[in-house]
Coordinates of C-alpha atoms in Angstrom, one line a residue:
Chain A
M15 CA 38.8 39.1 20.9
A16 CA 37.2 35.7 20.5
G17 CA 37.8 35.8 16.8
H18 CA 35.2 36.4 14.1
S19 CA 33.4 33.2 15.0
A20 CA 31.8 34.6 18.1
G21 CA 28.9 37.0 17.9
T22 CA 29.5 40.7 18.8
E23 CA 27.5 40.2 22.0
I24 CA 30.1 37.6 23.2
E25 CA 33.0 39.8 22.1
R26 CA 31.6 42.8 23.9
L27 CA 31.1 40.7 27.1
I28 CA 34.6 39.4 27.0
Q29 CA 36.0 42.9 26.4
L30 CA 34.2 44.2 29.5
L31 CA 35.1 41.2 31.7
S32 CA 38.7 41.6 30.8
R33 CA 38.7 45.1 32.4
L34 CA 38.0 43.6 35.8
P35 CA 41.1 43.4 38.0
G36 CA 42.5 39.9 38.1
L37 CA 40.9 38.9 34.7
G38 CA 43.1 39.1 31.5
P39 CA 41.8 38.4 28.0
R40 CA 42.2 34.6 28.4
S41 CA 40.4 34.3 31.8
A42 CA 37.8 36.7 30.5
R43 CA 37.1 34.3 27.7
R44 CA 36.9 31.4 30.2
A45 CA 34.6 33.5 32.4
A46 CA 32.3 34.3 29.4
L47 CA 32.0 30.6 28.5
Q48 CA 31.3 29.7 32.1
L49 CA 28.6 32.4 32.2
L50 CA 27.0 31.3 28.9
G51 CA 26.9 27.7 30.3
K52 CA 25.0 28.9 33.4
K53 CA 22.6 31.5 32.0
E54 CA 19.9 31.1 34.6
T55 CA 22.0 30.3 37.7
L56 CA 24.8 32.7 37.2
M57 CA 24.7 35.0 34.2
R58 CA 21.2 36.6 34.7
P59 CA 21.6 36.8 38.5
L60 CA 25.0 38.6 38.0
A61 CA 23.4 41.0 35.5
D62 CA 20.7 41.8 38.0
A63 CA 23.1 42.1 40.9
L64 CA 25.2 44.6 38.8
Q65 CA 22.1 46.6 37.9
D66 CA 20.9 46.6 41.5
A67 CA 24.2 47.6 43.0
A68 CA 24.6 50.4 40.4
D69 CA 21.2 51.7 41.2
H70 CA 21.3 51.5 45.0
V71 CA 24.9 51.7 46.3
L72 CA 25.8 55.2 47.4
T73 CA 28.9 56.9 48.8
C74 CA 28.3 58.0 52.4
T75 CA 28.7 61.7 52.4
T76 CA 29.9 61.5 56.0
C77 CA 32.6 58.9 55.9
G78 CA 33.0 57.9 52.3
N79 CA 32.0 54.3 52.8
L80 CA 29.8 52.5 50.2
D81 CA 26.4 51.4 51.3
T82 CA 22.7 51.5 50.2
T83 CA 21.9 54.3 52.7
D84 CA 23.5 57.7 53.3
P85 CA 24.6 58.0 56.1
C86 CA 25.9 54.5 55.8
S87 CA 25.0 51.7 58.3
I88 CA 28.2 52.3 60.3
C89 CA 27.7 56.1 60.6
A90 CA 24.1 55.5 61.6
D91 CA 24.8 52.7 64.1
G92 CA 24.2 54.2 67.6
R93 CA 26.1 51.4 69.3
R94 CA 29.4 52.5 67.7
D95 CA 31.8 54.8 69.4
K96 CA 31.3 58.3 68.0
G97 CA 34.5 59.5 69.8
V98 CA 36.9 57.5 67.5
I99 CA 37.4 58.0 63.8
C100 CA 39.6 55.5 62.0
V101 CA 41.1 56.9 58.8
V102 CA 41.7 54.6 55.9
E103 CA 42.8 55.0 52.3
Q104 CA 40.2 52.9 50.5
V105 CA 36.8 51.3 51.1
A106 CA 38.6 48.0 50.8
D107 CA 40.7 48.9 53.9
L108 CA 37.5 49.7 55.8
W109 CA 36.0 46.3 54.8
A110 CA 39.2 44.5 56.0
L111 CA 39.1 46.2 59.4
E112 CA 35.4 45.4 59.7
R113 CA 36.0 41.7 58.8
A114 CA 38.7 41.7 61.5
G115 CA 36.3 43.4 64.0
A116 CA 39.2 45.7 64.7
N117 CA 37.4 49.0 65.0
S118 CA 34.3 49.8 67.1
G119 CA 34.3 53.5 66.2
Q120 CA 33.6 55.4 63.0
Y121 CA 35.6 55.5 59.7
H122 CA 36.8 58.1 57.3
V123 CA 37.8 57.1 53.8
L124 CA 40.4 59.4 52.2
G125 CA 40.1 57.9 48.7
G126 CA 43.9 57.5 48.3
T127 CA 47.1 58.9 49.6
L128 CA 49.1 62.1 48.8
S129 CA 51.5 61.3 46.0
A130 CA 53.9 63.7 44.4
L131 CA 54.7 61.2 41.7
D132 CA 51.0 60.6 40.7
G133 CA 50.1 64.3 41.2
V134 CA 47.7 63.6 44.1
G135 CA 47.5 66.7 46.4
P136 CA 45.4 67.3 49.6
D137 CA 42.5 68.7 47.6
D138 CA 42.2 65.4 45.7
L139 CA 41.6 63.5 49.0
N140 CA 38.8 63.8 51.5
I141 CA 41.0 65.5 54.1
S142 CA 39.1 68.7 54.6
G143 CA 36.0 66.6 55.3
L144 CA 37.9 64.9 58.1
V145 CA 39.1 68.2 59.6
T146 CA 35.5 69.4 59.5
R147 CA 34.2 66.2 61.2
V148 CA 36.7 66.4 64.0
S149 CA 36.8 70.1 64.8
G150 CA 34.1 71.3 67.2
S151 CA 32.9 67.7 67.7
D152 CA 33.4 65.2 70.6
V153 CA 35.8 63.1 68.6
R154 CA 38.6 62.3 71.1
E155 CA 40.8 60.1 68.9
V156 CA 41.7 59.8 65.2
V157 CA 43.4 56.5 64.4
L158 CA 45.4 56.6 61.2
A159 CA 45.2 53.1 59.6
L160 CA 47.0 54.0 56.4
N161 CA 49.3 51.7 54.4
A162 CA 52.9 51.4 55.8
T163 CA 54.2 52.9 52.5
V164 CA 56.1 56.1 51.9
D165 CA 52.9 57.8 50.5
G166 CA 50.8 56.4 53.3
Q167 CA 53.2 57.8 56.0
A168 CA 53.5 61.2 54.2
T169 CA 49.7 61.4 54.3
A170 CA 49.7 60.5 57.9
H171 CA 52.1 63.3 58.7
Y172 CA 50.0 65.8 56.7
I173 CA 46.8 64.8 58.4
T174 CA 48.4 65.0 61.8
D175 CA 49.4 68.6 61.0
Q176 CA 45.9 69.5 59.8
L177 CA 44.4 68.1 63.0
E178 CA 46.7 70.1 65.3
G179 CA 44.6 72.1 67.8
S180 CA 41.4 70.2 66.9
G181 CA 41.4 68.7 70.4
A182 CA 41.6 65.1 69.2
N183 CA 44.5 62.8 69.8
V184 CA 46.0 61.4 66.7
S185 CA 47.3 57.8 66.8
Q186 CA 48.5 55.3 64.3
V187 CA 48.1 51.5 64.0
A188 CA 51.3 49.7 65.1
H189 CA 53.8 48.6 62.5
G190 CA 55.7 45.4 63.4
V191 CA 55.9 41.6 62.9
P192 CA 52.6 40.3 61.5
V193 CA 50.9 37.8 63.7
G194 CA 52.0 34.3 62.6
G195 CA 55.0 35.9 60.7
E196 CA 58.5 34.5 60.9
L197 CA 61.3 36.9 61.5
D198 CA 63.5 35.2 59.0
Y199 CA 61.1 36.0 56.1
L200 CA 60.5 39.6 57.0
D201 CA 62.1 42.6 55.2
D202 CA 64.6 44.9 57.0
G203 CA 62.2 47.8 57.3
T204 CA 59.6 45.8 59.1
L205 CA 62.2 44.3 61.5
A206 CA 63.7 47.7 62.2
A207 CA 60.3 49.2 62.9
A208 CA 59.3 46.2 65.1
M209 CA 62.5 46.6 67.1
K210 CA 62.2 50.3 67.5
A211 CA 58.6 50.0 68.7
R212 CA 59.4 47.2 71.2
R213 CA 57.3 47.1 74.3
P214 CA 57.6 45.6 77.8
F215 CA 56.7 41.9 77.8
Chain B
M31 CA 31.5 38.4 52.5
A32 CA 32.5 42.0 52.8
G33 CA 31.4 42.1 56.4
H34 CA 28.2 43.6 57.8
S35 CA 29.4 47.1 56.7
A36 CA 28.5 46.6 53.1
G37 CA 24.9 46.5 51.9
T38 CA 23.4 43.2 50.9
E39 CA 23.5 44.4 47.2
I40 CA 27.3 44.6 47.4
E41 CA 27.6 41.2 49.2
R42 CA 25.4 39.5 46.6
L43 CA 27.5 41.1 43.8
I44 CA 30.7 39.9 45.4
Q45 CA 29.3 36.4 46.0
L46 CA 28.4 36.1 42.3
L47 CA 31.6 37.6 41.0
S48 CA 33.6 35.1 43.1
R49 CA 32.0 32.2 41.2
L50 CA 33.7 33.3 38.0
P51 CA 36.8 31.3 37.1
G52 CA 40.0 33.1 38.1
L53 CA 38.3 35.3 40.8
G54 CA 38.4 34.3 44.4
P55 CA 36.7 36.1 47.3
R56 CA 39.5 38.7 47.6
S57 CA 39.7 39.5 43.9
A58 CA 35.9 39.5 43.7
R59 CA 35.9 42.2 46.4
R60 CA 38.4 44.2 44.4
A61 CA 36.4 43.8 41.2
A62 CA 33.2 44.9 43.0
L63 CA 34.9 48.1 44.3
Q64 CA 36.4 48.8 40.8
L65 CA 32.9 48.3 39.3
L66 CA 31.3 50.6 41.9
G67 CA 33.9 53.3 41.1
K68 CA 33.0 53.1 37.4
K69 CA 29.3 52.7 37.4
E70 CA 28.5 54.4 34.1
T71 CA 31.6 53.3 32.1
L72 CA 31.9 49.7 33.3
M73 CA 29.3 48.5 35.7
R74 CA 26.1 49.3 33.7
P75 CA 27.6 48.3 30.4
L76 CA 28.7 45.0 31.8
A77 CA 25.2 44.4 33.2
D78 CA 23.7 45.2 29.8
A79 CA 26.3 43.0 28.0
L80 CA 25.4 40.0 30.3
Q81 CA 21.7 40.5 29.7
D82 CA 22.2 40.9 25.9
A83 CA 24.4 37.8 25.7
A84 CA 22.0 35.8 27.9
D85 CA 19.1 36.8 25.6
H86 CA 20.8 36.4 22.2
V87 CA 23.5 33.8 22.3
L88 CA 22.5 30.3 21.2
T89 CA 24.1 27.0 20.8
C90 CA 24.4 26.1 17.1
T91 CA 22.3 22.9 16.6
T92 CA 24.6 21.8 13.8
C93 CA 28.1 22.2 15.3
G94 CA 27.6 23.2 19.0
N95 CA 29.3 26.6 18.6
L96 CA 28.0 29.6 20.5
D97 CA 26.7 32.4 18.3
T98 CA 23.7 34.8 17.9
T99 CA 22.4 32.8 15.0
D100 CA 21.6 29.2 14.5
P101 CA 23.2 27.8 12.3
C102 CA 26.2 29.8 13.5
S103 CA 28.2 32.2 11.3
I104 CA 30.8 29.5 10.6
C105 CA 28.2 26.8 9.5
A106 CA 26.4 29.5 7.4
D107 CA 29.6 30.8 5.8
G108 CA 29.6 29.6 2.1
R109 CA 33.3 30.3 1.7
R110 CA 34.3 27.7 4.2
D111 CA 35.1 24.2 3.1
K112 CA 32.1 21.9 3.8
G113 CA 34.2 18.9 3.2
V114 CA 36.3 19.2 6.4
I115 CA 35.0 18.9 9.9
C116 CA 37.4 19.7 12.8
V117 CA 36.3 18.0 16.0
V118 CA 37.0 19.9 19.3
E119 CA 36.1 19.3 22.9
Q120 CA 35.0 22.8 23.9
V121 CA 33.9 26.1 22.3
A122 CA 37.1 27.6 23.8
D123 CA 39.1 25.2 21.5
L124 CA 37.1 26.3 18.5
W125 CA 37.9 30.0 19.4
A126 CA 41.6 29.2 19.8
L127 CA 41.7 27.5 16.3
E128 CA 39.8 30.4 14.8
R129 CA 42.2 33.0 16.3
A130 CA 45.0 31.0 14.8
G131 CA 43.2 30.8 11.5
A132 CA 44.2 27.1 11.5
N133 CA 40.9 25.7 10.1
S134 CA 39.1 26.8 7.0
G135 CA 36.5 24.0 7.3
Q136 CA 33.6 23.4 9.6
Y137 CA 33.7 22.5 13.3
H138 CA 32.0 20.0 15.6
V139 CA 32.0 20.7 19.4
L140 CA 31.7 17.5 21.5
G141 CA 31.1 19.2 24.8
G142 CA 33.9 17.3 26.6
T143 CA 35.7 14.0 26.4
L144 CA 34.9 10.4 27.4
S145 CA 36.0 9.9 31.0
A146 CA 35.5 6.7 33.0
L147 CA 36.6 8.6 36.2
D148 CA 34.0 11.4 35.8
G149 CA 31.3 9.0 34.4
V150 CA 31.2 10.7 31.0
G151 CA 30.0 8.2 28.4
P152 CA 29.4 8.5 24.6
D153 CA 25.7 9.6 25.2
D154 CA 26.9 12.6 27.2
L155 CA 28.8 14.0 24.3
N156 CA 27.6 15.2 20.9
I157 CA 29.1 12.2 19.1
S158 CA 26.0 10.8 17.4
G159 CA 25.4 14.3 15.9
L160 CA 28.9 14.0 14.4
V161 CA 28.2 10.6 12.9
T162 CA 24.9 11.9 11.5
R163 CA 26.6 14.9 9.9
V164 CA 29.3 12.8 8.3
S165 CA 27.3 9.8 7.0
G166 CA 25.6 10.3 3.7
S167 CA 27.3 13.8 3.3
D168 CA 30.2 15.0 1.1
V169 CA 32.5 15.3 4.2
R170 CA 35.8 13.9 3.0
E171 CA 37.9 14.5 6.2
V172 CA 37.3 14.6 9.9
V173 CA 40.2 16.3 11.7
L174 CA 40.4 15.4 15.4
A175 CA 41.7 18.4 17.4
L176 CA 41.2 16.9 20.9
N177 CA 43.5 17.6 23.8
A178 CA 46.6 15.4 23.9
T179 CA 45.4 13.8 27.2
V180 CA 44.5 10.3 28.0
D181 CA 40.8 11.1 27.9
G182 CA 41.2 13.1 24.7
Q183 CA 43.0 10.3 23.0
A184 CA 40.5 7.7 24.2
T185 CA 37.7 9.9 22.7
A186 CA 39.7 10.1 19.5
H187 CA 39.8 6.3 19.2
Y188 CA 36.1 6.0 20.0
I189 CA 35.2 8.5 17.3
T190 CA 37.4 6.9 14.8
D191 CA 35.6 3.6 15.4
Q192 CA 32.2 5.2 15.1
L193 CA 33.1 6.9 11.7
E194 CA 34.4 3.6 10.3
G195 CA 32.6 3.0 6.9
S196 CA 31.3 6.6 6.8
G197 CA 33.5 7.3 3.7
A198 CA 35.4 10.2 5.5
N199 CA 39.1 10.0 6.3
V200 CA 39.8 10.6 10.0
S201 CA 43.0 12.5 10.8
Q202 CA 44.4 14.0 14.0
V203 CA 46.4 17.2 14.6
A204 CA 50.1 16.5 15.0
H205 CA 51.6 16.1 18.5
G206 CA 55.2 17.3 18.9
V207 CA 57.5 20.1 19.9
P208 CA 55.5 23.4 20.2
V209 CA 56.7 26.2 17.9
G210 CA 59.2 28.3 19.9
G211 CA 59.6 25.5 22.4
E212 CA 63.0 24.4 23.7
L213 CA 63.6 20.6 23.8
D214 CA 65.3 20.9 27.2
Y215 CA 62.1 22.1 28.8
L216 CA 59.7 19.6 27.3
D217 CA 58.3 16.5 29.0
D218 CA 59.3 13.0 28.0
G219 CA 55.9 12.2 26.5
T220 CA 56.1 15.1 24.1
L221 CA 59.7 14.4 23.1
A222 CA 58.9 10.7 22.5
A223 CA 55.8 11.7 20.4
A224 CA 57.8 14.2 18.4
M225 CA 60.6 11.7 17.7
K226 CA 58.2 9.0 16.7
A227 CA 56.3 11.4 14.3
R228 CA 59.5 12.7 12.7
R229 CA 59.3 13.7 9.1
P230 CA 61.8 14.2 6.2
F231 CA 63.4 17.6 6.5

């Protein structure tokens, strides 16, 4: 709340801004003031961009990516390898891999991980969609790019079981020392995983 | 940039969100994904709130506050003391004082401080408006609530000179140990100011 001095329009704006991740009540007030000081160059363009994106952005029914077309531009891109599907938890992970140029194949967004604690079961994730995509297709490899957390790994095991007999090989991204990382600053789990997965030099 | 996988609508949204204070490129991407996941409960309401605020929020021509009316609700409030004007740098400072209920009088927003480094002179601030408001009125006290910085204090001295002979007393908010503050953690300047301004207990 900005206090009773600000109009309800401002209070409502601050209240909505404070629901964005990374913005608390104080930074939402700062953001609102910045926006009100740049009505034509920032505030109205942002309002339009929000409206446009809300109107035009769809979830790809094939892979779960967000795009303005369905199928999305990745699924529709004939130059990408149809034989490889990279499985990620969230659209943000897909974007990260695309920024890195790390995958020239397709994607499949699960929408989360299995989690006993949070009550997330297989039916809450887009796993059956993955099995359907893979079975009876010419997909030869499913690359699991899930987070290296307990829930991520449990999900990886579950998916591997489900894809048994589908004809596709299931692989997983390597876990180890991050590029540029210093051993001294890494946690024990990462070091143990990196040592266990050592390769000929 | 979200990479070429995201539609231009999403990239434009991320680019605009990243211009808000407190949001960098990474948190702007997270915010965009959160918004796209809550189209009806957050994204469209935020677009509407931005549009509404851009359309209806004005700068009060009397005091410089932001509100949907001009004069603003504080200037128009007959229950507030017309004899006291509290001078602040920014609207955010006005909001902070209102949240604290620290001022029952009027306000005057300067829009910044004098700054030789940034090339901000008296004509860039709403100082002449303050002098006009005070002279020939029944304002008996002008309270300077400027930041306790070099620029803030230089501005305070300049305003005091300008109001010389206006008939109003000029005062300044106290500088000292913050309530709840521990002496051991305070800087030398604050401790020296608090000691110099000591009062009978």
